[in-house]
XYZ file of C-alpha atoms in Angstrom:
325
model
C 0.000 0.000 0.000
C 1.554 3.776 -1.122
C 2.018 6.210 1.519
C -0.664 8.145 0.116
C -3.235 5.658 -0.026
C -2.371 4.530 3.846
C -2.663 8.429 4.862
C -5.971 8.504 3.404
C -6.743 5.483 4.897
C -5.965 6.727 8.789
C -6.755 10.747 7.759
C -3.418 11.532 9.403
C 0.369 11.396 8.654
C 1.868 8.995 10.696
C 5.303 8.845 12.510
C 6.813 5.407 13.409
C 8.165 6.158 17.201
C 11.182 3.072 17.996
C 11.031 2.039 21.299
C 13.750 1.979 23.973
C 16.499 -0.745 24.156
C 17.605 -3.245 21.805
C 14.547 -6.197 22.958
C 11.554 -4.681 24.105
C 12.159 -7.448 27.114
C 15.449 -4.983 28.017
C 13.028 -2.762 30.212
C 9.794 -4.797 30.505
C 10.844 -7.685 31.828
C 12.476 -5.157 34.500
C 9.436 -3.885 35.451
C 7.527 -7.703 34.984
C 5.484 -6.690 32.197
C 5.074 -9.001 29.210
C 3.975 -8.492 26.048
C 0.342 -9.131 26.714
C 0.478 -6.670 29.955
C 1.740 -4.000 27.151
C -1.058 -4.759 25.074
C -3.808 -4.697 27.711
C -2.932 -2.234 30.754
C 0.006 -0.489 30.547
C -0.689 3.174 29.682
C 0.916 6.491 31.424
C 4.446 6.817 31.113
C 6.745 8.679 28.686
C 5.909 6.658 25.393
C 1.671 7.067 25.893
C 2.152 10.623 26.802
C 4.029 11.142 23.699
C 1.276 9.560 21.207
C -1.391 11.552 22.901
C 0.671 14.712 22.401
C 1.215 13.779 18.997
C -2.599 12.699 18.477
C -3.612 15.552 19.586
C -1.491 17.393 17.440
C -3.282 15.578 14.122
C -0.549 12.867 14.110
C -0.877 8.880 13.949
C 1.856 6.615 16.129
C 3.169 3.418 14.850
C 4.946 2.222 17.803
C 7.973 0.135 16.798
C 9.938 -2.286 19.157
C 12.009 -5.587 18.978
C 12.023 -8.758 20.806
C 13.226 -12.326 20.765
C 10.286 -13.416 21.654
C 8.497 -13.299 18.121
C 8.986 -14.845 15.209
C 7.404 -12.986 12.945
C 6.257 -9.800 12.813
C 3.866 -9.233 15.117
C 0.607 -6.451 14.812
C -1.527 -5.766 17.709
C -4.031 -2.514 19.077
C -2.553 -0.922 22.455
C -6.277 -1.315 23.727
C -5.985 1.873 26.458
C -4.731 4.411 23.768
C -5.535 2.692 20.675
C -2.367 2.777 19.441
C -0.785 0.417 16.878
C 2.187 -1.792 18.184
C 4.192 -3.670 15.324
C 6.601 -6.091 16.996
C 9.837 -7.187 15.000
C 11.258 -10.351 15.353
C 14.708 -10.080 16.312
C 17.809 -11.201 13.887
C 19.278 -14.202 13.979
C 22.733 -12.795 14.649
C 21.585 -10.880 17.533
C 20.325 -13.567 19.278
C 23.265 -15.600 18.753
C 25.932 -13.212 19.619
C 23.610 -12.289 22.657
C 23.888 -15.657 24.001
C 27.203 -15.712 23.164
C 27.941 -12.174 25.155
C 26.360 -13.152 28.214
C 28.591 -15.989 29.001
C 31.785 -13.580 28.416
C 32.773 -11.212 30.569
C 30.849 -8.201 29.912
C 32.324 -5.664 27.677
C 30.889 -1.886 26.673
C 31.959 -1.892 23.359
C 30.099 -5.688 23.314
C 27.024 -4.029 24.256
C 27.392 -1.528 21.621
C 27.895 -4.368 19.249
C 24.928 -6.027 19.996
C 22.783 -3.017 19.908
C 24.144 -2.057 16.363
C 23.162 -5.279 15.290
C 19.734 -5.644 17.222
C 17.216 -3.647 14.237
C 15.945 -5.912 11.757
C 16.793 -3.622 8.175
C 14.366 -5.560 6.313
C 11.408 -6.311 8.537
C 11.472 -2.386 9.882
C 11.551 -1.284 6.315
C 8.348 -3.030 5.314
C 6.726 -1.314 8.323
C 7.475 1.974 7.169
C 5.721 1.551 4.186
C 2.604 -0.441 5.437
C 2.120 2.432 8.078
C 3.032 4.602 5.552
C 5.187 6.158 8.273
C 6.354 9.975 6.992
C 9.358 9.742 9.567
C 11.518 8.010 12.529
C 11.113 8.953 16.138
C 13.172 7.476 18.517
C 13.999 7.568 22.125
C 17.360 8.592 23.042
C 20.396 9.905 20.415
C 23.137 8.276 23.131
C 22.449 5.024 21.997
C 23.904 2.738 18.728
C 20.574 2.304 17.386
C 19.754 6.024 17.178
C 23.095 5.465 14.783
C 21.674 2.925 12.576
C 18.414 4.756 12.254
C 19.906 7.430 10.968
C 21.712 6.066 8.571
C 18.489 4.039 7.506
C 16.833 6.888 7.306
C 19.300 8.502 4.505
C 19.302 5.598 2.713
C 15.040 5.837 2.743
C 15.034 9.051 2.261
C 12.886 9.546 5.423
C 14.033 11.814 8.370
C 15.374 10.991 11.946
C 14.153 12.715 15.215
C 15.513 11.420 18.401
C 14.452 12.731 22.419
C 16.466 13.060 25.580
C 15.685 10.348 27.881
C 18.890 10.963 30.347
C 21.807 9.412 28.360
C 24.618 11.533 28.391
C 27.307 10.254 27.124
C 27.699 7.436 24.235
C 28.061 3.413 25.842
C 31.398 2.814 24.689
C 34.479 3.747 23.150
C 33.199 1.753 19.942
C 30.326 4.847 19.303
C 32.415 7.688 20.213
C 33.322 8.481 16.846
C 30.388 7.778 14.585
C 27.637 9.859 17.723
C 29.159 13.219 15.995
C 28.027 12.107 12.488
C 24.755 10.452 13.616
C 23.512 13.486 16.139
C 24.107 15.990 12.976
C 23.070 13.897 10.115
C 19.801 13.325 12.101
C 16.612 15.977 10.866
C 16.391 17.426 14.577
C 16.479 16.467 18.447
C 14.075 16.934 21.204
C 15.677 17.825 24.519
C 13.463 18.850 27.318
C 16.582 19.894 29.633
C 18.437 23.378 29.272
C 21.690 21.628 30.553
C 21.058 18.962 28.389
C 20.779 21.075 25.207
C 23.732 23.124 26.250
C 25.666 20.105 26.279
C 24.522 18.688 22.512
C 25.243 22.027 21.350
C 29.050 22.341 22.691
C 29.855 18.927 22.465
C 28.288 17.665 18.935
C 28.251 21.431 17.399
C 24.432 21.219 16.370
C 22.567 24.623 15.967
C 20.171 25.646 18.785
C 17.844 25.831 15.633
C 17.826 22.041 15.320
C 17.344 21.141 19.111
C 13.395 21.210 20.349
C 12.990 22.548 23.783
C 9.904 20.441 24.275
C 9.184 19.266 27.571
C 7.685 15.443 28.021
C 4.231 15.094 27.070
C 1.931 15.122 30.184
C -2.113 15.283 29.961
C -2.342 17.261 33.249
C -6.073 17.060 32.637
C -6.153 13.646 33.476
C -4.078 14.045 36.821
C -6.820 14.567 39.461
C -5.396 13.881 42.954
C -7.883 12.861 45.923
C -7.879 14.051 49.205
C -5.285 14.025 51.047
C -6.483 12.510 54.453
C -8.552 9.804 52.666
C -5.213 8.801 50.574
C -2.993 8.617 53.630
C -6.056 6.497 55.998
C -5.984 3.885 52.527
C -1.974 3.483 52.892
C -1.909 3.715 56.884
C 0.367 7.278 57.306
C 0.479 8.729 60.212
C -1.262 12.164 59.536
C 1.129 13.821 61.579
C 3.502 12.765 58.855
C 5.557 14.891 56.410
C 5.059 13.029 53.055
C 7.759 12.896 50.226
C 6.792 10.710 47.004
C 8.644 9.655 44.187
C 7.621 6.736 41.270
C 9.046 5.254 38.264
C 11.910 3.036 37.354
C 14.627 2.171 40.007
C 17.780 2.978 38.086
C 19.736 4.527 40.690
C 21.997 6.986 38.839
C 19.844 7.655 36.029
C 16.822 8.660 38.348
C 18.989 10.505 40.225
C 18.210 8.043 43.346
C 21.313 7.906 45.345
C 21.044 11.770 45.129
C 17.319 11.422 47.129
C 18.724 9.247 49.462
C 21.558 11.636 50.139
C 18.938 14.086 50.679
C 16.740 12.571 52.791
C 19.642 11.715 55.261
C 19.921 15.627 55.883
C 16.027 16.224 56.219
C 16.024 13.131 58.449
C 18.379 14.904 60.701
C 16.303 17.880 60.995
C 12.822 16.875 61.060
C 10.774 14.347 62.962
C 7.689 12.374 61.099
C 8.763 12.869 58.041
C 8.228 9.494 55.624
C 9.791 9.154 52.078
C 6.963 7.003 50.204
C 8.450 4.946 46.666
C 6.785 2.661 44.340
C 8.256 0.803 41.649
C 11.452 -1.152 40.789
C 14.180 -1.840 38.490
C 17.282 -3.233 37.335
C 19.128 -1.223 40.739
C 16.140 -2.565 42.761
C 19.305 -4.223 44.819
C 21.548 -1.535 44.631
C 18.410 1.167 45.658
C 17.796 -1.288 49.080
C 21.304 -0.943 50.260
C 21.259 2.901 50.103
C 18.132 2.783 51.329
C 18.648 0.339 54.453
C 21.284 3.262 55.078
C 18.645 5.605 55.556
C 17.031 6.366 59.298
C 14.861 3.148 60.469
C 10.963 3.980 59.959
C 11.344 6.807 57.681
C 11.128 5.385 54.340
C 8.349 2.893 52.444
C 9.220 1.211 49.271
C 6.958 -0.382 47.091
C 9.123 -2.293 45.169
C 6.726 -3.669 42.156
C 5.727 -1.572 38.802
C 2.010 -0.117 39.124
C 0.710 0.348 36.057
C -2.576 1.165 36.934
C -3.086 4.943 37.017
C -6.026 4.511 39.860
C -3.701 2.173 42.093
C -1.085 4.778 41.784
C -3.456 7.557 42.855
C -3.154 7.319 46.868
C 0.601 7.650 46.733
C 1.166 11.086 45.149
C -2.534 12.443 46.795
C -0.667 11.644 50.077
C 2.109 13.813 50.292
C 3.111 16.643 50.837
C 5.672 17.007 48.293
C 6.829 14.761 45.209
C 10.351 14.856 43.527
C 11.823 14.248 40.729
C-alpha cells in the first residue's frame, strides 16, 4: 500500500516512534510486564504521553519495538490508547551473539555491538511503508541504534528525530566516533533539559535551531489527585507525617536516586515524622535497598513492584506533601 493511499486510509500522517532498548524485554521484563500486559494495561508513562501529544497534534503513532520473543512480525491494538504496536522479530545474529555475550565477561563496546546489530533492516523497512510512516522517532540519540536509524533513514530518504531520555554520554568507546556524524546527520532532536541542550550544542556542534525545547508530554487534565487525608487512611500514614513521594523506574543513577537518598539523610536529621513514600522497581532494585537500608529506620516505604494502573497509583502522590523528581 503507497504512503498516500495509507494516509488517506488513517486521515493523518503517521510517525513510526522506535522504542527503547535493543529487545523490548530490556526494560519490561524489568518492570515484569510481558507483552500481553503491554497490550492490555500499561498506559501512562513517557511513550503514551508522547502519542497523545502527537494525536492531539493531528498525528498517527506506529509504535515500533524488537524482541526475541516473536517470530514474525507481530501487529496488535494498544487497547488503552488505541495505538498500533508492530513487533519485530529479532535477527538471527543478535540472538546468537547475545547468548554468546552473556557468558563472556561483559564488555561496553560488546554491548554496543549487539545493539548495532539488534534492528531488523528488512522487517522495519516493510513497516514503514505499510504504516506509511512519513518519519523516525526514537527515544534517546546516546544510543547505537539512534546510529543505525539514521543512517536508515538517509538511505530511505525519510528523516530521523531522536528525544532526551537521560543518556549523556555514548556506551562505549566503539560509538564515540560515529555519535558526531549520527547526532548531525539526524533531521532534529528533542531535549526537554536546558543543561542537556547546552551540552549537545558544545559537544556535537548542532545549531540551537535544530534542538526542540519540548518538555515530556503530560495530559495534566487527566491528573486529578484525591484528598489528602482519605489517601494517607488507605496506605496507613500517620497524619502527623511529612510526606515525600517519588515513582518510576529504580535505576539509581539515572533517576537521580542515590542523590534522594543523600537528601533525605539531611532532612532526616532535621525533622521528625517525616516518611519518604516509593513505588516501583528496576534493574538497581538491589543496589536502591542498600542505600536505602542506610537511611534512618521507619522513615522510608518502598513499594518495590511496577504499578501500572493509574487509579492504584493515585493514593501515593494524593498523600504527600511534596513529590520529587
Amino acid at each position: 500500500m503507497s504512503q498516500v493511499t495509507q494516509e488517506t486510509a488513517h486521515g493523518r500522517p503517521t510517525l513510526a516512534l522506535v522504542m527503547w532498548g535493543d529487545l523490548f524485554e530490556d526494560f519490561h521484563d524489568t518492570i515484569g510486564v510481558s507483552l500481553e500486559d503491554f497490550r492490555t494495561t500499561l498506559s501512562g508513562g513517557w511513550l503514551f504521553g508522547y502519542t497523545e501529544a502527537l494525536a492531539s497534534a493531528g498525528v498517527r503513532t506506529a509504535l515500533v519495538t524488537v524482541s526475541a520473543r516473536v517470530d514474525e512480525v507481530t501487529r496488535f491494538t494498544h487497547e488503552p490508547s488505541r495505538t498500533q504496536v508492530v513487533v519485530l522479530p529479532a535477527p538471527r545474529r543478535h540472538r546468537w551473539l547475545r547468548s554468546l555475550v552473556s557468558r563472556l565477561p561483559r564488555r561496553k563496546a560488546f554491548s554496543s555491538t549487539l545493539s548495532y546489530l539488534s534492528i531488523p533492516v528488512f522487517a522495519l523497512r516493510r513497516t514503514v511503508r505499510t504504516e506509511g510512516a512519513r518519519a523516525l522517532l526514537t527515544q534517546e540519540y546516546e544510543h547505537a541504534r539512534f546510529d543505525v536509524l539514521v543512517l536508515l533513514g538517509a538511505l530511505w530518504r525519510l528523516p530521523v528525530f531522536a528525544t532526551f531520555q537521560g543518556g549523556d554520554k555514548p556506551a562505549s568507546k566503539l560509538e564515540r566516533p560515529l555519535r558526531p556524524f549520527a547526532v548531525r546527520r539526524s533531521a532534529g532532536l528533542i531535549i526537554g533539559s536546558s543543561r542537556e541542550r547546552a551540552r549537545v550544542e558544545a559537544v556535537y556542534g548542532v545549531p540551537a535551531a535544530r534542538i526542540a525545547p519540548i518538555p515530556n508530554a503530560l495530559d495534566v487534565r487527566s491528573h486529578h489527585l484525591m484528598d489528602r487525608s482519605i489517601a494517607r487512611e488507605r496506605l496507613g500514614i500517620d497524619p502527623r507525617d511529612r510526606v515525600v513521594e517519588w515513582h518510576g523506574r529504580v535505576t539509581v543513577r539515572r533517576k537521580g536516586l542515590d542523590v534522594l537518598c543523600d537528601a533525605w539523610d539531611i532532612v532526616c536529621r532535621d525533622r521528625d515524622h517525616v516518611l519518604l513514600l516509593l513505588v516501583g522497581t528496576g534493574p538497581d532494585a538491589d543496589q536502591f535497598r542498600s542505600l536505602l537500608d542506610a537511611l534512618p529506620a521507619g522513615t522510608v516505604r518502598w513499594r518495590d513492584e511496577y504499578v501500572a494502573d493509574r487509579d492504584e497509583l493515585l493514593p501515593y502522590p494524593s498523600a504527600a506533601d511534596v513529590y520529587v523528581l
